[in-house]
Amino acid sequence: MMLEKNRACLMVIDVQTRLLPGIPDSETLVERCTALVGLANELEIPVFGSEQYPDGVGPMDDTLKAAIGADNVAGKTHFSCVDAPECADLMQQMTQDQIVICGMESHACVLQSALSFKAQGKEVFVVADAIASRHAVDTEFAIARMREEGIKLVTCEMVGFEWLRRSDTAGFKTFSKAFLR
């Protein structure tokens, strides 16, 4: 099953400034998440975000939050954004049946959100090169677990190529500059 832009939304999970120093290659993570948000915005694909316990951990990366839109970002205390009462309004806005997920941490909030979306009957696509954890082994095992559970694993480029389908469409220039350099 390929991604279809008219059936998809993007969920950016917990890319919070205070947590980024502990994430290996965090600059690349933020760049990839921001580029996915930019492409989704250009293609008019709905974008949502979450922040894990923002009162204690602090907010999402400013640039990323601005690109998503503060009204589309919710704080939470549950690891799964699906299970978080604080995210209920966002979840009601997600009428799409394909959920594309990027963010952190792979083995906690990303994994639990992906499994919860799947349990709701959604087609879940996790962007493997746009997720991270403090320890590489946690991402490795999260990816293995998601694969075993039937979550589709994709890359940023796969998402872009599938959303666009053609090189002569709106958004290809944005995609090309962000990912095909």
JSON list of C-alpha atoms in Angstrom, two decimals:
[
{"chain": "A", "resi": 1, "resn": "MET", "atom": "CA", "xyz": [0.00, 0.00, 0.00]},
{"chain": "A", "resi": 2, "resn": "MET", "atom": "CA", "xyz": [1.40, 3.37, -1.02]},
{"chain": "A", "resi": 3, "resn": "LEU", "atom": "CA", "xyz": [0.87, 6.62, 0.78]},
{"chain": "A", "resi": 4, "resn": "GLU", "atom": "CA", "xyz": [-1.81, 8.82, -0.73]},
{"chain": "A", "resi": 5, "resn": "LYS", "atom": "CA", "xyz": [-1.71, 12.52, 0.09]},
{"chain": "A", "resi": 6, "resn": "ASN", "atom": "CA", "xyz": [-5.49, 12.84, 0.21]},
{"chain": "A", "resi": 7, "resn": "ARG", "atom": "CA", "xyz": [-5.69, 10.07, 2.83]},
{"chain": "A", "resi": 8, "resn": "ALA", "atom": "CA", "xyz": [-2.68, 11.07, 4.93]},
{"chain": "A", "resi": 9, "resn": "CYS", "atom": "CA", "xyz": [-1.71, 13.29, 7.82]},
{"chain": "A", "resi": 10, "resn": "LEU", "atom": "CA", "xyz": [1.65, 13.85, 9.49]},
{"chain": "A", "resi": 11, "resn": "MET", "atom": "CA", "xyz": [2.17, 13.45, 13.25]},
{"chain": "A", "resi": 12, "resn": "VAL", "atom": "CA", "xyz": [5.36, 14.96, 14.71]},
{"chain": "A", "resi": 13, "resn": "ILE", "atom": "CA", "xyz": [5.99, 13.48, 18.13]},
{"chain": "A", "resi": 14, "resn": "ASP", "atom": "CA", "xyz": [7.86, 15.20, 20.98]},
{"chain": "A", "resi": 15, "resn": "VAL", "atom": "CA", "xyz": [10.78, 16.91, 19.21]},
{"chain": "A", "resi": 16, "resn": "GLN", "atom": "CA", "xyz": [11.49, 19.08, 22.25]},
{"chain": "A", "resi": 17, "resn": "THR", "atom": "CA", "xyz": [14.41, 21.48, 22.55]},
{"chain": "A", "resi": 18, "resn": "ARG", "atom": "CA", "xyz": [15.52, 20.43, 26.03]},
{"chain": "A", "resi": 19, "resn": "LEU", "atom": "CA", "xyz": [15.69, 16.76, 24.99]},
{"chain": "A", "resi": 20, "resn": "LEU", "atom": "CA", "xyz": [17.61, 17.29, 21.74]},
{"chain": "A", "resi": 21, "resn": "PRO", "atom": "CA", "xyz": [21.14, 17.46, 23.23]},
{"chain": "A", "resi": 22, "resn": "GLY", "atom": "CA", "xyz": [20.80, 13.82, 24.31]},
{"chain": "A", "resi": 23, "resn": "ILE", "atom": "CA", "xyz": [19.79, 12.65, 20.84]},
{"chain": "A", "resi": 24, "resn": "PRO", "atom": "CA", "xyz": [22.61, 11.61, 18.48]},
{"chain": "A", "resi": 25, "resn": "ASP", "atom": "CA", "xyz": [22.59, 13.71, 15.29]},
{"chain": "A", "resi": 26, "resn": "SER", "atom": "CA", "xyz": [19.64, 15.72, 16.59]},
{"chain": "A", "resi": 27, "resn": "GLU", "atom": "CA", "xyz": [20.18, 18.46, 14.00]},
{"chain": "A", "resi": 28, "resn": "THR", "atom": "CA", "xyz": [19.46, 15.97, 11.22]},
{"chain": "A", "resi": 29, "resn": "LEU", "atom": "CA", "xyz": [16.33, 14.77, 13.04]},
{"chain": "A", "resi": 30, "resn": "VAL", "atom": "CA", "xyz": [15.00, 18.33, 13.33]},
{"chain": "A", "resi": 31, "resn": "GLU", "atom": "CA", "xyz": [15.89, 19.08, 9.69]},
{"chain": "A", "resi": 32, "resn": "ARG", "atom": "CA", "xyz": [14.09, 15.98, 8.42]},
{"chain": "A", "resi": 33, "resn": "CYS", "atom": "CA", "xyz": [11.02, 16.54, 10.57]},
{"chain": "A", "resi": 34, "resn": "THR", "atom": "CA", "xyz": [10.90, 20.20, 9.52]},
{"chain": "A", "resi": 35, "resn": "ALA", "atom": "CA", "xyz": [11.27, 19.27, 5.84]},
{"chain": "A", "resi": 36, "resn": "LEU", "atom": "CA", "xyz": [8.43, 16.72, 6.12]},
{"chain": "A", "resi": 37, "resn": "VAL", "atom": "CA", "xyz": [6.24, 19.38, 7.74]},
{"chain": "A", "resi": 38, "resn": "GLY", "atom": "CA", "xyz": [7.13, 21.86, 4.98]},
{"chain": "A", "resi": 39, "resn": "LEU", "atom": "CA", "xyz": [6.24, 19.39, 2.25]},
{"chain": "A", "resi": 40, "resn": "ALA", "atom": "CA", "xyz": [3.00, 18.38, 3.99]},
{"chain": "A", "resi": 41, "resn": "ASN", "atom": "CA", "xyz": [2.03, 22.05, 4.37]},
{"chain": "A", "resi": 42, "resn": "GLU", "atom": "CA", "xyz": [2.73, 22.75, 0.70]},
{"chain": "A", "resi": 43, "resn": "LEU", "atom": "CA", "xyz": [0.63, 19.73, -0.33]},
{"chain": "A", "resi": 44, "resn": "GLU", "atom": "CA", "xyz": [-2.13, 20.71, 2.13]},
{"chain": "A", "resi": 45, "resn": "ILE", "atom": "CA", "xyz": [-1.69, 17.51, 4.13]},
{"chain": "A", "resi": 46, "resn": "PRO", "atom": "CA", "xyz": [-2.78, 18.06, 7.75]},
{"chain": "A", "resi": 47, "resn": "VAL", "atom": "CA", "xyz": [0.07, 18.23, 10.28]},
{"chain": "A", "resi": 48, "resn": "PHE", "atom": "CA", "xyz": [-0.20, 17.66, 14.02]},
{"chain": "A", "resi": 49, "resn": "GLY", "atom": "CA", "xyz": [2.34, 17.58, 16.83]},
{"chain": "A", "resi": 50, "resn": "SER", "atom": "CA", "xyz": [2.73, 16.56, 20.45]},
{"chain": "A", "resi": 51, "resn": "GLU", "atom": "CA", "xyz": [4.93, 17.57, 23.37]},
{"chain": "A", "resi": 52, "resn": "GLN", "atom": "CA", "xyz": [5.67, 15.16, 26.21]},
{"chain": "A", "resi": 53, "resn": "TYR", "atom": "CA", "xyz": [5.08, 16.82, 29.59]},
{"chain": "A", "resi": 54, "resn": "PRO", "atom": "CA", "xyz": [5.94, 20.32, 28.33]},
{"chain": "A", "resi": 55, "resn": "ASP", "atom": "CA", "xyz": [5.61, 21.85, 31.82]},
{"chain": "A", "resi": 56, "resn": "GLY", "atom": "CA", "xyz": [8.63, 19.83, 32.93]},
{"chain": "A", "resi": 57, "resn": "VAL", "atom": "CA", "xyz": [10.48, 19.05, 29.70]},
{"chain": "A", "resi": 58, "resn": "GLY", "atom": "CA", "xyz": [9.79, 22.26, 27.82]},
{"chain": "A", "resi": 59, "resn": "PRO", "atom": "CA", "xyz": [8.34, 22.98, 24.38]},
{"chain": "A", "resi": 60, "resn": "MET", "atom": "CA", "xyz": [8.90, 21.60, 20.91]},
{"chain": "A", "resi": 61, "resn": "ASP", "atom": "CA", "xyz": [11.71, 23.06, 18.79]},
{"chain": "A", "resi": 62, "resn": "ASP", "atom": "CA", "xyz": [10.54, 26.61, 17.94]},
{"chain": "A", "resi": 63, "resn": "THR", "atom": "CA", "xyz": [11.04, 26.37, 14.18]},
{"chain": "A", "resi": 64, "resn": "LEU", "atom": "CA", "xyz": [9.24, 23.05, 14.00]},
{"chain": "A", "resi": 65, "resn": "LYS", "atom": "CA", "xyz": [6.36, 24.24, 16.18]},
{"chain": "A", "resi": 66, "resn": "ALA", "atom": "CA", "xyz": [5.95, 27.36, 14.06]},
{"chain": "A", "resi": 67, "resn": "ALA", "atom": "CA", "xyz": [5.85, 25.25, 10.89]},
{"chain": "A", "resi": 68, "resn": "ILE", "atom": "CA", "xyz": [3.19, 22.95, 12.37]},
{"chain": "A", "resi": 69, "resn": "GLY", "atom": "CA", "xyz": [1.21, 25.78, 13.95]},
{"chain": "A", "resi": 70, "resn": "ALA", "atom": "CA", "xyz": [0.89, 26.08, 17.72]},
{"chain": "A", "resi": 71, "resn": "ASP", "atom": "CA", "xyz": [-2.83, 25.30, 17.56]},
{"chain": "A", "resi": 72, "resn": "ASN", "atom": "CA", "xyz": [-2.02, 21.90, 16.07]},
{"chain": "A", "resi": 73, "resn": "VAL", "atom": "CA", "xyz": [0.40, 20.93, 18.86]},
{"chain": "A", "resi": 74, "resn": "ALA", "atom": "CA", "xyz": [-0.81, 19.46, 22.15]},
{"chain": "A", "resi": 75, "resn": "GLY", "atom": "CA", "xyz": [1.01, 18.73, 25.38]},
{"chain": "A", "resi": 76, "resn": "LYS", "atom": "CA", "xyz": [0.54, 15.31, 26.97]},
{"chain": "A", "resi": 77, "resn": "THR", "atom": "CA", "xyz": [1.61, 13.10, 29.83]},
{"chain": "A", "resi": 78, "resn": "HIS", "atom": "CA", "xyz": [0.74, 9.72, 28.27]},
{"chain": "A", "resi": 79, "resn": "PHE", "atom": "CA", "xyz": [3.48, 8.33, 26.06]},
{"chain": "A", "resi": 80, "resn": "SER", "atom": "CA", "xyz": [1.00, 7.50, 23.29]},
{"chain": "A", "resi": 81, "resn": "CYS", "atom": "CA", "xyz": [-0.56, 10.64, 21.88]},
{"chain": "A", "resi": 82, "resn": "VAL", "atom": "CA", "xyz": [-3.59, 8.53, 20.95]},
{"chain": "A", "resi": 83, "resn": "ASP", "atom": "CA", "xyz": [-4.19, 7.61, 24.61]},
{"chain": "A", "resi": 84, "resn": "ALA", "atom": "CA", "xyz": [-3.59, 11.13, 25.95]},
{"chain": "A", "resi": 85, "resn": "PRO", "atom": "CA", "xyz": [-6.76, 12.98, 26.96]},
{"chain": "A", "resi": 86, "resn": "GLU", "atom": "CA", "xyz": [-4.86, 16.22, 26.28]},
{"chain": "A", "resi": 87, "resn": "CYS", "atom": "CA", "xyz": [-4.60, 15.23, 22.62]},
{"chain": "A", "resi": 88, "resn": "ALA", "atom": "CA", "xyz": [-8.29, 14.34, 22.21]},
{"chain": "A", "resi": 89, "resn": "ASP", "atom": "CA", "xyz": [-9.05, 17.46, 20.15]},
{"chain": "A", "resi": 90, "resn": "LEU", "atom": "CA", "xyz": [-6.16, 16.70, 17.78]},
{"chain": "A", "resi": 91, "resn": "MET", "atom": "CA", "xyz": [-7.25, 13.07, 17.47]},
{"chain": "A", "resi": 92, "resn": "GLN", "atom": "CA", "xyz": [-10.77, 14.16, 16.50]},
{"chain": "A", "resi": 93, "resn": "GLN", "atom": "CA", "xyz": [-9.31, 16.35, 13.74]},
{"chain": "A", "resi": 94, "resn": "MET", "atom": "CA", "xyz": [-7.44, 13.35, 12.30]},
{"chain": "A", "resi": 95, "resn": "THR", "atom": "CA", "xyz": [-10.01, 12.02, 9.87]},
{"chain": "A", "resi": 96, "resn": "GLN", "atom": "CA", "xyz": [-7.33, 10.56, 7.60]},
{"chain": "A", "resi": 97, "resn": "ASP", "atom": "CA", "xyz": [-6.75, 6.82, 7.63]},
{"chain": "A", "resi": 98, "resn": "GLN", "atom": "CA", "xyz": [-3.00, 7.03, 6.87]},
{"chain": "A", "resi": 99, "resn": "ILE", "atom": "CA", "xyz": [-0.86, 8.38, 9.70]},
{"chain": "A", "resi": 100, "resn": "VAL", "atom": "CA", "xyz": [2.78, 9.28, 8.96]},
{"chain": "A", "resi": 101, "resn": "ILE", "atom": "CA", "xyz": [4.87, 9.56, 12.13]},
{"chain": "A", "resi": 102, "resn": "CYS", "atom": "CA", "xyz": [8.22, 11.19, 12.80]},
{"chain": "A", "resi": 103, "resn": "GLY", "atom": "CA", "xyz": [9.86, 12.38, 16.01]},
{"chain": "A", "resi": 104, "resn": "MET", "atom": "CA", "xyz": [11.20, 10.95, 19.24]},
{"chain": "A", "resi": 105, "resn": "GLU", "atom": "CA", "xyz": [11.81, 8.90, 21.22]},
{"chain": "A", "resi": 106, "resn": "SER", "atom": "CA", "xyz": [11.55, 5.87, 18.98]},
{"chain": "A", "resi": 107, "resn": "HIS", "atom": "CA", "xyz": [11.10, 3.27, 21.69]},
{"chain": "A", "resi": 108, "resn": "ALA", "atom": "CA", "xyz": [8.62, 5.20, 23.83]},
{"chain": "A", "resi": 109, "resn": "CYS", "atom": "CA", "xyz": [6.27, 7.83, 22.44]},
{"chain": "A", "resi": 110, "resn": "VAL", "atom": "CA", "xyz": [6.78, 7.00, 18.75]},
{"chain": "A", "resi": 111, "resn": "LEU", "atom": "CA", "xyz": [6.35, 3.24, 19.29]},
{"chain": "A", "resi": 112, "resn": "GLN", "atom": "CA", "xyz": [3.35, 3.52, 21.61]},
{"chain": "A", "resi": 113, "resn": "SER", "atom": "CA", "xyz": [1.62, 6.09, 19.38]},
{"chain": "A", "resi": 114, "resn": "ALA", "atom": "CA", "xyz": [2.19, 3.95, 16.28]},
{"chain": "A", "resi": 115, "resn": "LEU", "atom": "CA", "xyz": [0.78, 0.87, 18.00]},
{"chain": "A", "resi": 116, "resn": "SER", "atom": "CA", "xyz": [-2.22, 2.81, 19.30]},
{"chain": "A", "resi": 117, "resn": "PHE", "atom": "CA", "xyz": [-3.01, 4.28, 15.87]},
{"chain": "A", "resi": 118, "resn": "LYS", "atom": "CA", "xyz": [-2.76, 0.78, 14.37]},
{"chain": "A", "resi": 119, "resn": "ALA", "atom": "CA", "xyz": [-5.13, -0.57, 17.06]},
{"chain": "A", "resi": 120, "resn": "GLN", "atom": "CA", "xyz": [-7.63, 2.06, 15.87]},
{"chain": "A", "resi": 121, "resn": "GLY", "atom": "CA", "xyz": [-7.47, 0.58, 12.37]},
{"chain": "A", "resi": 122, "resn": "LYS", "atom": "CA", "xyz": [-5.26, 3.29, 10.87]},
{"chain": "A", "resi": 123, "resn": "GLU", "atom": "CA", "xyz": [-2.54, 2.56, 8.32]},
{"chain": "A", "resi": 124, "resn": "VAL", "atom": "CA", "xyz": [0.60, 3.67, 10.14]},
{"chain": "A", "resi": 125, "resn": "PHE", "atom": "CA", "xyz": [3.82, 4.70, 8.40]},
{"chain": "A", "resi": 126, "resn": "VAL", "atom": "CA", "xyz": [6.82, 5.50, 10.61]},
{"chain": "A", "resi": 127, "resn": "VAL", "atom": "CA", "xyz": [9.61, 7.49, 8.94]},
{"chain": "A", "resi": 128, "resn": "ALA", "atom": "CA", "xyz": [12.66, 5.46, 9.98]},
{"chain": "A", "resi": 129, "resn": "ASP", "atom": "CA", "xyz": [15.19, 8.18, 9.10]},
{"chain": "A", "resi": 130, "resn": "ALA", "atom": "CA", "xyz": [13.18, 10.83, 10.98]},
{"chain": "A", "resi": 131, "resn": "ILE", "atom": "CA", "xyz": [12.87, 9.11, 14.38]},
{"chain": "A", "resi": 132, "resn": "ALA", "atom": "CA", "xyz": [15.46, 8.90, 17.13]},
{"chain": "A", "resi": 133, "resn": "SER", "atom": "CA", "xyz": [16.22, 7.88, 20.69]},
{"chain": "A", "resi": 134, "resn": "ARG", "atom": "CA", "xyz": [19.06, 8.67, 23.05]},
{"chain": "A", "resi": 135, "resn": "HIS", "atom": "CA", "xyz": [20.50, 5.20, 22.43]},
{"chain": "A", "resi": 136, "resn": "ALA", "atom": "CA", "xyz": [20.74, 3.65, 18.96]},
{"chain": "A", "resi": 137, "resn": "VAL", "atom": "CA", "xyz": [19.78, 0.23, 20.30]},
{"chain": "A", "resi": 138, "resn": "ASP", "atom": "CA", "xyz": [16.41, 1.61, 21.39]},
{"chain": "A", "resi": 139, "resn": "THR", "atom": "CA", "xyz": [15.66, 2.84, 17.88]},
{"chain": "A", "resi": 140, "resn": "GLU", "atom": "CA", "xyz": [16.88, -0.46, 16.42]},
{"chain": "A", "resi": 141, "resn": "PHE", "atom": "CA", "xyz": [14.57, -2.50, 18.63]},
{"chain": "A", "resi": 142, "resn": "ALA", "atom": "CA", "xyz": [11.66, -0.08, 18.21]},
{"chain": "A", "resi": 143, "resn": "ILE", "atom": "CA", "xyz": [11.92, -0.45, 14.42]},
{"chain": "A", "resi": 144, "resn": "ALA", "atom": "CA", "xyz": [12.09, -4.24, 14.75]},
{"chain": "A", "resi": 145, "resn": "ARG", "atom": "CA", "xyz": [9.05, -4.27, 17.04]},
{"chain": "A", "resi": 146, "resn": "MET", "atom": "CA", "xyz": [7.05, -1.98, 14.78]},
{"chain": "A", "resi": 147, "resn": "ARG", "atom": "CA", "xyz": [7.88, -4.15, 11.77]},
{"chain": "A", "resi": 148, "resn": "GLU", "atom": "CA", "xyz": [6.72, -7.25, 13.68]},
{"chain": "A", "resi": 149, "resn": "GLU", "atom": "CA", "xyz": [3.48, -5.46, 14.61]},
{"chain": "A", "resi": 150, "resn": "GLY", "atom": "CA", "xyz": [2.70, -4.57, 10.99]},
{"chain": "A", "resi": 151, "resn": "ILE", "atom": "CA", "xyz": [3.67, -0.90, 11.07]},
{"chain": "A", "resi": 152, "resn": "LYS", "atom": "CA", "xyz": [4.96, 0.25, 7.68]},
{"chain": "A", "resi": 153, "resn": "LEU", "atom": "CA", "xyz": [8.49, 1.65, 7.79]},
{"chain": "A", "resi": 154, "resn": "VAL", "atom": "CA", "xyz": [9.43, 4.31, 5.24]},
{"chain": "A", "resi": 155, "resn": "THR", "atom": "CA", "xyz": [12.07, 6.98, 4.69]},
{"chain": "A", "resi": 156, "resn": "CYS", "atom": "CA", "xyz": [11.64, 10.71, 4.14]},
{"chain": "A", "resi": 157, "resn": "GLU", "atom": "CA", "xyz": [12.26, 10.27, 0.44]},
{"chain": "A", "resi": 158, "resn": "MET", "atom": "CA", "xyz": [9.72, 7.45, 0.19]},
{"chain": "A", "resi": 159, "resn": "VAL", "atom": "CA", "xyz": [7.11, 9.68, 1.82]},
{"chain": "A", "resi": 160, "resn": "GLY", "atom": "CA", "xyz": [7.85, 12.51, -0.61]},
{"chain": "A", "resi": 161, "resn": "PHE", "atom": "CA", "xyz": [7.87, 10.35, -3.72]},
{"chain": "A", "resi": 162, "resn": "GLU", "atom": "CA", "xyz": [4.62, 8.64, -2.74]},
{"chain": "A", "resi": 163, "resn": "TRP", "atom": "CA", "xyz": [2.81, 11.84, -1.77]},
{"chain": "A", "resi": 164, "resn": "LEU", "atom": "CA", "xyz": [3.93, 13.50, -5.03]},
{"chain": "A", "resi": 165, "resn": "ARG", "atom": "CA", "xyz": [3.80, 10.56, -7.49]},
{"chain": "A", "resi": 166, "resn": "ARG", "atom": "CA", "xyz": [5.15, 12.79, -10.29]},
{"chain": "A", "resi": 167, "resn": "SER", "atom": "CA", "xyz": [7.97, 15.26, -10.80]},
{"chain": "A", "resi": 168, "resn": "ASP", "atom": "CA", "xyz": [5.80, 17.85, -12.53]},
{"chain": "A", "resi": 169, "resn": "THR", "atom": "CA", "xyz": [3.45, 18.43, -9.60]},
{"chain": "A", "resi": 170, "resn": "ALA", "atom": "CA", "xyz": [3.17, 21.15, -7.01]},
{"chain": "A", "resi": 171, "resn": "GLY", "atom": "CA", "xyz": [5.59, 20.47, -4.19]},
{"chain": "A", "resi": 172, "resn": "PHE", "atom": "CA", "xyz": [8.26, 18.65, -6.16]},
{"chain": "A", "resi": 173, "resn": "LYS", "atom": "CA", "xyz": [10.61, 21.63, -6.05]},
{"chain": "A", "resi": 174, "resn": "THR", "atom": "CA", "xyz": [10.25, 21.83, -2.24]},
{"chain": "A", "resi": 175, "resn": "PHE", "atom": "CA", "xyz": [10.79, 18.08, -1.96]},
{"chain": "A", "resi": 176, "resn": "SER", "atom": "CA", "xyz": [13.79, 18.16, -4.28]},
{"chain": "A", "resi": 177, "resn": "LYS", "atom": "CA", "xyz": [15.50, 20.98, -2.34]},
{"chain": "A", "resi": 178, "resn": "ALA", "atom": "CA", "xyz": [14.84, 19.37, 1.03]},
{"chain": "A", "resi": 179, "resn": "PHE", "atom": "CA", "xyz": [15.65, 15.73, 0.30]},
{"chain": "A", "resi": 180, "resn": "LEU", "atom": "CA", "xyz": [17.37, 15.24, -3.06]},
{"chain": "A", "resi": 181, "resn": "ARG", "atom": "CA", "xyz": [20.57, 17.21, -2.47]}
]
